[in-house]
C-alpha atoms as one frame of an Amber mdcrd trajectory, in Angstrom:
protein
 -90.092 -61.716  95.884 -86.425 -61.741  96.712 -87.088 -63.328 100.079 -89.166
 -66.100  98.415 -86.309 -66.948  96.038 -83.898 -67.162  98.972 -86.227 -69.518
 100.828 -86.556 -71.760  97.744 -82.789 -71.930  97.306 -82.335 -72.901 100.952
 -84.967 -75.653 100.604 -83.195 -77.121  97.589 -79.855 -77.118  99.449 -81.440
 -78.834 102.462 -82.883 -81.598 100.246 -79.523 -82.227  98.651 -77.729 -82.511
 101.978 -80.478 -84.621 103.598 -80.715 -87.147 100.675 -79.487 -90.646 101.792
 -78.415 -91.709  98.282 -74.677 -91.920  97.562 -73.241 -89.943  94.672 -72.838
 -91.970  91.459 -69.216 -90.907  91.064 -68.243 -92.590  94.366 -69.736 -95.972
  93.258 -67.991 -95.771  89.902 -64.646 -95.041  91.552 -65.016 -98.013  93.932
 -65.936-100.415  91.084 -62.986 -99.226  89.012 -60.633 -99.787  91.959 -61.928
-103.376  92.429 -61.493-104.135  88.706 -57.947-102.764  88.726 -57.111-104.893
  91.783 -58.446-108.067  90.080 -56.448-107.378  86.911 -53.275-106.770  88.923
 -53.825-110.046  90.800 -54.324-112.002  87.547 -51.158-110.489  86.116 -49.260
-111.425  89.263 -50.529-115.042  89.144 -49.724-115.329  85.444 -46.221-113.999
  85.945 -45.569-116.610  88.653 -46.805-119.427  86.395 -44.699-118.156  83.538
 -41.658-118.152  85.774 -42.271-121.740  86.816 -43.607-123.346  83.609 -42.454
-121.307  80.655 -39.267-119.806  81.886 -37.205-118.965  78.843 -33.824-120.605
  78.759 -31.011-118.131  78.822 -29.198-118.101  75.498 -25.454-118.687  75.532
 -23.468-115.533  74.966 -19.848-116.653  74.859 -18.213-119.345  72.729 -17.548
-121.441  75.821 -21.203-121.370  76.810 -22.224-122.389  73.290 -19.811-125.336
  73.345 -21.099-126.370  76.776 -24.717-126.213  75.614 -23.874-128.250  72.506
 -22.164-130.926  74.607 -25.148-131.103  76.963 -27.552-131.467  74.036 -25.404
-134.212  72.487 -25.253-135.998  75.836 -29.050-135.912  76.171 -29.460-137.348
  72.673 -26.915-140.082  73.443 -28.704-141.019  76.672 -32.042-141.144  74.840
 -30.565-143.351  72.094 -29.027-145.758  74.621 -32.310-145.927  76.557 -34.263
-146.749  73.401 -31.735-149.448  72.479 -31.981-151.025  75.933 -35.791-150.944
  75.826 -35.817-152.523  72.371 -33.472-155.275  73.532 -35.568-155.893  76.628
 -38.737-156.108  74.525 -37.041-158.591  72.182 -35.943-160.770  75.113 -39.478
-160.777  76.532 -40.956-161.641  73.149 -38.434-164.415  72.594 -39.017-165.773
  76.095 -42.811-165.902  76.088 -44.101-165.645  72.511 -41.501-167.173  70.191
 -42.333-170.713  69.029 -38.848-171.899  69.970 -39.066-170.474  73.490 -38.973
-173.231  76.172 -41.723-171.459  78.119 -43.908-171.259  75.006 -43.309-174.957
  74.228 -44.140-175.825  77.836 -47.379-173.799  77.823 -48.644-175.170  74.492
 -47.812-178.777  75.409 -49.531-178.450  78.793 -52.711-177.308  77.019 -52.588
-180.430  74.825 -52.109-182.665  77.869 -54.996-181.078  79.779 -57.381-181.569
  76.837 -56.320-185.163  76.161 -58.816-187.773  77.439 -56.210-190.461  78.078
 -54.094-188.042  80.136 -57.174-187.197  82.200 -57.706-190.913  82.865 -54.091
-191.308  84.024 -53.551-188.117  86.050 -57.056-186.820  86.739 -59.189-184.061
  85.287 -57.194-181.251  86.917 -53.598-181.394  85.646 -50.864-178.966  86.686
 -47.473-178.538  85.069 -44.252-177.048  86.443 -40.519-177.042  85.840 -37.548
-177.645  88.084 -37.198-175.855  91.412 -39.932-174.136  93.389 -43.175-173.196
  91.686 -42.486-169.495  92.128 -39.076-169.727  90.460 -39.713-172.627  88.137
 -37.207-173.371  85.375 -38.207-175.482  82.390 -35.459-177.976  81.544 -34.663
-177.935  77.836 -32.004-178.975  75.351 -31.186-177.601  71.902 -29.377-179.761
  69.397 -29.031-180.384  65.670 -29.451-183.740  63.984 -29.504-184.557  60.282
 -29.204-180.844  59.553 -32.357-179.969  61.480 -32.624-177.933  64.675 -34.442
-179.589  67.550 -35.530-178.487  71.011 -36.479-180.957  73.739 -38.385-179.817
  76.827 -39.056-181.866  79.985 -41.401-180.794  82.794 -43.443-182.247  85.663
 -47.173-182.982  85.496 -49.392-183.641  88.490 -53.043-184.567  88.999 -55.323
-186.037  91.662 -54.495-189.601  90.619 -50.831-189.549  89.688 -47.760-187.491
  88.928 -45.217-187.893  86.176 -43.034-186.340  83.493 -43.876-184.866  80.109
 -41.325-184.852  77.288 -41.870-182.604  74.282 -39.661-182.206  71.229 -40.098
-179.790  68.331 -38.173-179.798  65.061 -37.480-177.073  62.510 -38.167-178.242
  58.962 -37.966-175.785  56.044 -38.021-172.871  58.485 -41.160-174.072  60.281
 -41.245-175.452  63.829 -43.515-178.439  64.449 -43.956-181.131  67.094 -41.769
-184.187  66.692 -43.360-185.954  69.649 -45.268-185.311  72.892 -45.438-188.062
  75.538 -46.177-188.443  79.245 -45.114-191.097  81.754 -46.109-191.669  85.384
 -43.539-191.941  88.163 -45.523-194.296  90.413 -45.804-198.040  89.905 -47.271
-199.493  87.838 -45.794-197.064  85.317 -48.053-195.845  82.573 -47.104-193.934
  79.440 -49.077-192.243  76.720 -47.954-190.715  73.415 -50.049-187.729  72.345
 -48.121-186.851  69.150 -45.542-188.917  67.285 -44.018-187.579  64.057 -40.772
-189.546  64.350 -39.687-191.389  61.215
């Protein structure tokens, strides 16, 4: 009986040693090590990002450092205020140059639209009419004159017009009456002989 028990114990030990399966504790230890490594890596990456993006500014400790920081802050605010003022002025200049009713470029553009739509102007210059100021077409300057007569402000604009049939000059004048700008006259005249002229608008008294 004793010999049978010894043989059974040996058989059990042989099965345990010959089993190909890995112990469960070894798998759990390996998985825990991988998880710990991933967490450490995430912490390392986060610490680098925090150093670059959300690095806390060192607080001034001495009175001199506080004064220096205050001066730097005031300087930044002053620079921002000056920049906003310059941008506002630039925006006003652009608006006045291209969108204001008393802008020479705006007067030129609106008058050219009237000339292009006018049937008589199409008969004189052709169906395709171009307009431009003095100088080259890339750096064109619209000739204009501001003056006051009889207590009313006036602006006169002169520019070139050109079509397939002829070329000439357009003269436009607007007048400010009771705070409102309106056309005083718009006329065109050819430069070639025989000279032809046409008045599109005439509010002269």
